[in-house]
């Protein structure tokens, strides 16, 4: 009965080899080496040595053979049964064997016993899993920043599980998904490889559709001049699914980098915009001139003047009243992206005539109409006079001074009434 169980275990183990051959992304040489090493470990434990054994593994077919080599010695002189065989026993195998010859005999693995077989299977499964993890990590660790396509396998609340063309698992976290994206099982999704985590030798490939890298790679694929090195993407700022700004530079004065990236009637960015959920893309010329770069970044608004604080990376931008809303953009989107792109904190102010400035009044003089804590909050962001507050964008007052919209509206109402 025990022999029958061992034979069943052996068959099951052979089937396991076939499964590894069919489904695991491990090269043949490495697989053979691991299988042979595992067999030899078991043999060494059973017989004290594996030196005189030949282990032949054929993962392509999913089978294996084990041969024990023993030297023929005269009858009654066997000292090591593992390495020596008596003449009479040898002649039972083949009658023409003589003393001194080597007998190679196939060993039935089922005779090793059920426990040995189970231990071997567990060892193999563990080593194969380790190899599979190493293979997956090595395959992806140098591909960070590349775009990959995967098939949606499972959609969860916090992440989407995709599989590549070799059935490796890829993870797209909720934080790396474009807000309006919808995922359905079986559909193909493109994303950039953000990073590869390998905690406890358990690699996880993390993807992103919100990373600036994704937009860069998509643009590189659409614009041959970027692939050829004639145009370089210098900066990218994104509010995923809404709007993005890209700063590009050309190394050939004959090439207009903005025109090349946008294409005729936007032909080169149309596909990218669709891929990113109708994310609007602004392309501007990069320049090392900070004032000019900030001016371009605030497009479509036209800037009148700029004061730069290079040490603190801050910029005060002055515009005509009708340009202020363009500079700020819907929901403050334009100024946020401009700040991200230029890496400067940008404050926007309305221009005022010098004659009007002479008539200005300090905020402290309104203490009887405006709560002192509101005045202090406004002064804390660098605005000391009524005209300065009136000429500052309402959105900036709400956000920077951390005031309620109703409070800001009341403040502006009181200040404006003073000059009417």
Short mmCIF file of C-alpha atoms in Angstrom, two decimals, residues 179-412:
data_model
loop_
_atom_site.label_atom_id
_atom_site.label_comp_id
_atom_site.label_asym_id
_atom_site.label_seq_id
_atom_site.Cartn_x
_atom_site.Cartn_y
_atom_site.Cartn_z
CA UNK A 179 -10.35 60.36 -11.60
CA UNK A 180 -12.84 59.66 -14.40
CA UNK A 181 -11.30 56.39 -15.54
CA UNK A 182 -13.64 53.38 -15.69
CA UNK A 183 -12.19 49.85 -15.77
CA UNK A 184 -13.89 46.69 -16.98
CA UNK A 185 -12.63 43.13 -16.76
CA UNK A 186 -10.94 42.03 -19.97
CA UNK A 187 -10.22 45.50 -21.41
CA UNK A 188 -6.67 46.68 -22.15
CA UNK A 189 -5.23 49.55 -20.11
CA UNK A 190 -2.01 51.50 -20.68
CA UNK A 191 0.04 52.92 -17.82
CA UNK A 192 3.63 53.73 -16.90
CA UNK A 193 5.63 51.46 -14.58
CA UNK A 194 5.99 53.69 -11.52
CA UNK A 195 8.09 51.45 -9.29
CA UNK A 196 8.81 47.83 -8.37
CA UNK A 197 8.51 46.97 -4.68
CA UNK A 198 10.30 43.82 -3.51
CA UNK A 199 9.52 43.43 0.17
CA UNK A 200 10.39 39.93 1.46
CA UNK A 201 11.28 38.88 -2.10
CA UNK A 202 7.64 39.33 -3.11
CA UNK A 203 7.81 41.73 -6.07
CA UNK A 204 4.88 44.06 -6.78
CA UNK A 205 4.80 46.06 -10.02
CA UNK A 206 3.07 49.37 -9.34
CA UNK A 207 1.62 51.25 -12.32
CA UNK A 208 0.49 54.86 -12.72
CA UNK A 209 -1.68 56.84 -15.12
CA UNK A 210 -1.36 60.08 -13.14
CA UNK A 211 2.44 60.38 -13.08
CA UNK A 212 4.04 63.09 -15.26
CA UNK A 213 6.19 60.25 -16.64
CA UNK A 214 3.14 58.74 -18.30
CA UNK A 215 2.44 61.94 -20.21
CA UNK A 216 6.14 62.22 -21.15
CA UNK A 217 6.25 58.69 -22.56
CA UNK A 218 3.02 59.18 -24.52
CA UNK A 219 4.38 62.40 -26.02
CA UNK A 220 7.69 60.73 -26.88
CA UNK A 221 5.79 58.02 -28.74
CA UNK A 222 3.83 60.58 -30.78
CA UNK A 223 6.61 63.08 -31.58
CA UNK A 224 9.53 61.67 -33.64
CA UNK A 225 11.64 64.76 -32.92
CA UNK A 226 11.63 63.84 -29.21
CA UNK A 227 12.59 60.24 -29.93
CA UNK A 228 15.41 61.51 -32.17
CA UNK A 229 16.72 63.83 -29.46
CA UNK A 230 16.00 67.04 -31.36
CA UNK A 231 13.43 68.16 -28.78
CA UNK A 232 13.67 67.64 -25.01
CA UNK A 233 10.84 67.65 -22.48
CA UNK A 234 12.20 69.86 -19.67
CA UNK A 235 9.26 70.06 -17.26
CA UNK A 236 5.81 68.47 -16.87
CA UNK A 237 3.02 69.53 -14.50
CA UNK A 238 -0.29 67.67 -14.34
CA UNK A 239 -3.65 67.82 -12.69
CA UNK A 240 -4.65 64.34 -13.93
CA UNK A 241 -7.75 64.23 -16.09
CA UNK A 242 -8.11 68.01 -16.09
CA UNK A 243 -5.12 69.91 -17.44
CA UNK A 244 -1.38 69.68 -17.97
CA UNK A 245 1.46 72.02 -18.89
CA UNK A 246 4.62 70.85 -20.63
CA UNK A 247 7.81 72.86 -21.18
CA UNK A 248 9.84 71.75 -24.20
CA UNK A 249 13.13 72.87 -25.70
CA UNK A 250 14.62 72.40 -29.17
CA UNK A 251 18.31 71.85 -29.89
CA UNK A 252 17.77 72.77 -33.54
CA UNK A 253 16.79 76.41 -34.12
CA UNK A 254 14.99 75.37 -37.29
CA UNK A 255 12.50 73.30 -35.28
CA UNK A 256 9.62 74.91 -33.42
CA UNK A 257 9.30 72.59 -30.38
CA UNK A 258 5.76 73.67 -29.51
CA UNK A 259 4.50 73.25 -33.06
CA UNK A 260 6.23 69.89 -33.42
CA UNK A 261 4.67 68.57 -30.21
CA UNK A 262 1.16 69.83 -30.91
CA UNK A 263 1.14 68.90 -34.60
CA UNK A 264 -1.03 70.26 -37.39
CA UNK A 265 -4.40 71.23 -35.86
CA UNK A 266 -3.38 69.39 -32.69
CA UNK A 267 -3.03 66.06 -34.49
CA UNK A 268 -0.17 64.84 -32.32
CA UNK A 269 -1.83 65.51 -28.99
CA UNK A 270 -5.38 64.41 -29.88
CA UNK A 271 -4.66 60.76 -29.12
CA UNK A 272 -2.90 61.65 -25.87
CA UNK A 273 -5.80 63.84 -24.76
CA UNK A 274 -8.23 60.95 -25.33
CA UNK A 275 -5.94 58.51 -23.51
CA UNK A 276 -5.84 60.84 -20.50
CA UNK A 277 -9.59 61.32 -20.21
CA UNK A 278 -9.74 64.60 -22.17
CA UNK A 279 -6.97 66.19 -20.14
CA UNK A 280 -6.17 69.55 -21.78
CA UNK A 281 -2.49 69.89 -22.68
CA UNK A 282 -0.65 73.22 -22.91
CA UNK A 283 2.81 73.11 -24.50
CA UNK A 284 5.19 76.04 -23.95
CA UNK A 285 8.79 76.90 -24.82
CA UNK A 286 11.21 76.30 -21.97
CA UNK A 287 13.68 79.05 -21.02
CA UNK A 288 16.20 79.46 -18.21
CA UNK A 289 15.03 83.07 -17.85
CA UNK A 290 12.82 82.75 -14.77
CA UNK A 291 10.66 85.82 -15.44
CA UNK A 292 10.02 84.80 -19.04
CA UNK A 293 9.35 81.19 -18.03
CA UNK A 294 6.75 82.25 -15.44
CA UNK A 295 5.18 84.55 -18.00
CA UNK A 296 4.86 81.72 -20.50
CA UNK A 297 3.61 79.31 -17.83
CA UNK A 298 0.72 81.65 -16.98
CA UNK A 299 -0.49 81.64 -20.59
CA UNK A 300 -3.09 82.49 -21.88
CA UNK A 301 -2.91 85.46 -19.47
CA UNK A 302 -0.68 88.38 -20.50
CA UNK A 303 1.61 89.49 -17.67
CA UNK A 304 2.44 93.17 -17.13
CA UNK A 305 5.36 92.81 -14.70
CA UNK A 306 6.98 90.30 -12.35
CA UNK A 307 8.99 90.63 -9.13
CA UNK A 308 11.20 87.62 -8.40
CA UNK A 309 12.47 86.38 -5.03
CA UNK A 310 14.97 83.74 -6.19
CA UNK A 311 16.10 82.78 -2.69
CA UNK A 312 12.61 81.76 -1.59
CA UNK A 313 11.40 80.77 -5.06
CA UNK A 314 8.53 83.25 -4.97
CA UNK A 315 7.14 85.50 -7.68
CA UNK A 316 4.75 88.46 -7.55
CA UNK A 317 2.94 88.81 -10.87
CA UNK A 318 1.04 91.96 -11.83
CA UNK A 319 -1.65 91.92 -14.51
CA UNK A 320 -4.36 94.12 -15.87
CA UNK A 321 -7.69 93.47 -14.12
CA UNK A 322 -9.17 91.66 -17.15
CA UNK A 323 -6.18 89.25 -17.25
CA UNK A 324 -6.33 88.14 -13.63
CA UNK A 325 -9.06 85.52 -14.06
CA UNK A 326 -7.17 84.02 -17.03
CA UNK A 327 -3.98 83.76 -14.98
CA UNK A 328 -5.77 82.04 -12.12
CA UNK A 329 -7.94 79.80 -14.27
CA UNK A 330 -11.06 77.84 -13.33
CA UNK A 331 -10.69 76.64 -9.76
CA UNK A 332 -7.20 78.12 -9.63
CA UNK A 333 -5.99 75.41 -12.02
CA UNK A 334 -3.85 77.60 -14.30
CA UNK A 335 -1.87 79.26 -11.52
CA UNK A 336 -1.39 75.94 -9.70
CA UNK A 337 0.03 74.28 -12.80
CA UNK A 338 2.22 77.32 -13.52
CA UNK A 339 3.63 77.10 -10.00
CA UNK A 340 4.26 73.36 -10.37
CA UNK A 341 5.92 73.84 -13.75
CA UNK A 342 8.19 76.73 -12.77
CA UNK A 343 8.76 75.51 -9.20
CA UNK A 344 7.95 79.04 -7.95
CA UNK A 345 5.17 80.12 -5.62
CA UNK A 346 3.21 82.62 -7.73
CA UNK A 347 1.07 85.42 -6.26
CA UNK A 348 -1.13 87.34 -8.69
CA UNK A 349 -2.03 91.04 -8.27
CA UNK A 350 -4.11 93.51 -10.25
CA UNK A 351 -2.26 96.53 -11.54
CA UNK A 352 -3.19 99.89 -10.00
CA UNK A 353 -2.38 103.41 -11.16
CA UNK A 354 0.12 105.35 -9.05
CA UNK A 355 -2.51 108.03 -8.47
CA UNK A 356 -4.81 105.41 -6.99
CA UNK A 357 -2.01 103.98 -4.87
CA UNK A 358 -1.43 107.37 -3.25
CA UNK A 359 -4.97 107.26 -1.89
CA UNK A 360 -4.43 103.91 -0.15
CA UNK A 361 -5.44 103.22 3.48
CA UNK A 362 -3.83 100.86 5.99
CA UNK A 363 -5.98 97.89 7.03
CA UNK A 364 -5.66 98.71 10.73
CA UNK A 365 -7.84 101.80 10.14
CA UNK A 366 -10.81 99.49 9.42
CA UNK A 367 -10.70 97.84 12.86
CA UNK A 368 -14.13 99.25 13.75
CA UNK A 369 -15.76 97.49 10.77
CA UNK A 370 -13.58 94.38 10.34
CA UNK A 371 -12.65 91.89 13.09
CA UNK A 372 -9.01 92.21 14.12
CA UNK A 373 -8.33 88.50 13.57
CA UNK A 374 -9.39 88.91 9.93
CA UNK A 375 -7.06 91.91 9.51
CA UNK A 376 -4.21 89.92 11.11
CA UNK A 377 -4.83 86.96 8.79
CA UNK A 378 -4.66 89.24 5.74
CA UNK A 379 -1.55 91.05 6.97
CA UNK A 380 0.10 87.66 7.60
CA UNK A 381 0.12 86.98 3.83
CA UNK A 382 1.84 90.30 3.11
CA UNK A 383 -1.11 92.60 2.39
CA UNK A 384 -1.13 95.71 4.60
CA UNK A 385 -3.36 98.17 2.72
CA UNK A 386 -6.90 98.31 1.41
CA UNK A 387 -5.85 98.67 -2.24
CA UNK A 388 -3.48 95.71 -1.94
CA UNK A 389 -6.36 93.54 -0.72
CA UNK A 390 -8.79 94.83 -3.35
CA UNK A 391 -6.28 94.17 -6.15
CA UNK A 392 -5.45 90.65 -4.91
CA UNK A 393 -7.51 87.81 -6.43
CA UNK A 394 -10.43 86.71 -4.24
CA UNK A 395 -9.37 83.05 -4.61
CA UNK A 396 -5.94 83.87 -3.25
CA UNK A 397 -7.39 85.59 -0.20
CA UNK A 398 -9.56 82.57 0.57
CA UNK A 399 -6.80 80.03 0.10
CA UNK A 400 -3.71 81.78 1.47
CA UNK A 401 -5.33 83.60 4.39
CA UNK A 402 -7.41 80.50 5.16
CA UNK A 403 -10.64 82.49 5.42
CA UNK A 404 -14.23 81.56 4.67
CA UNK A 405 -15.60 82.90 1.37
CA UNK A 406 -18.29 84.88 3.23
CA UNK A 407 -15.61 86.53 5.38
CA UNK A 408 -13.56 87.52 2.33
CA UNK A 409 -16.63 88.88 0.55
CA UNK A 410 -17.53 91.01 3.59
CA UNK A 411 -13.93 92.26 3.79
CA UNK A 412 -13.88 93.29 0.13
#
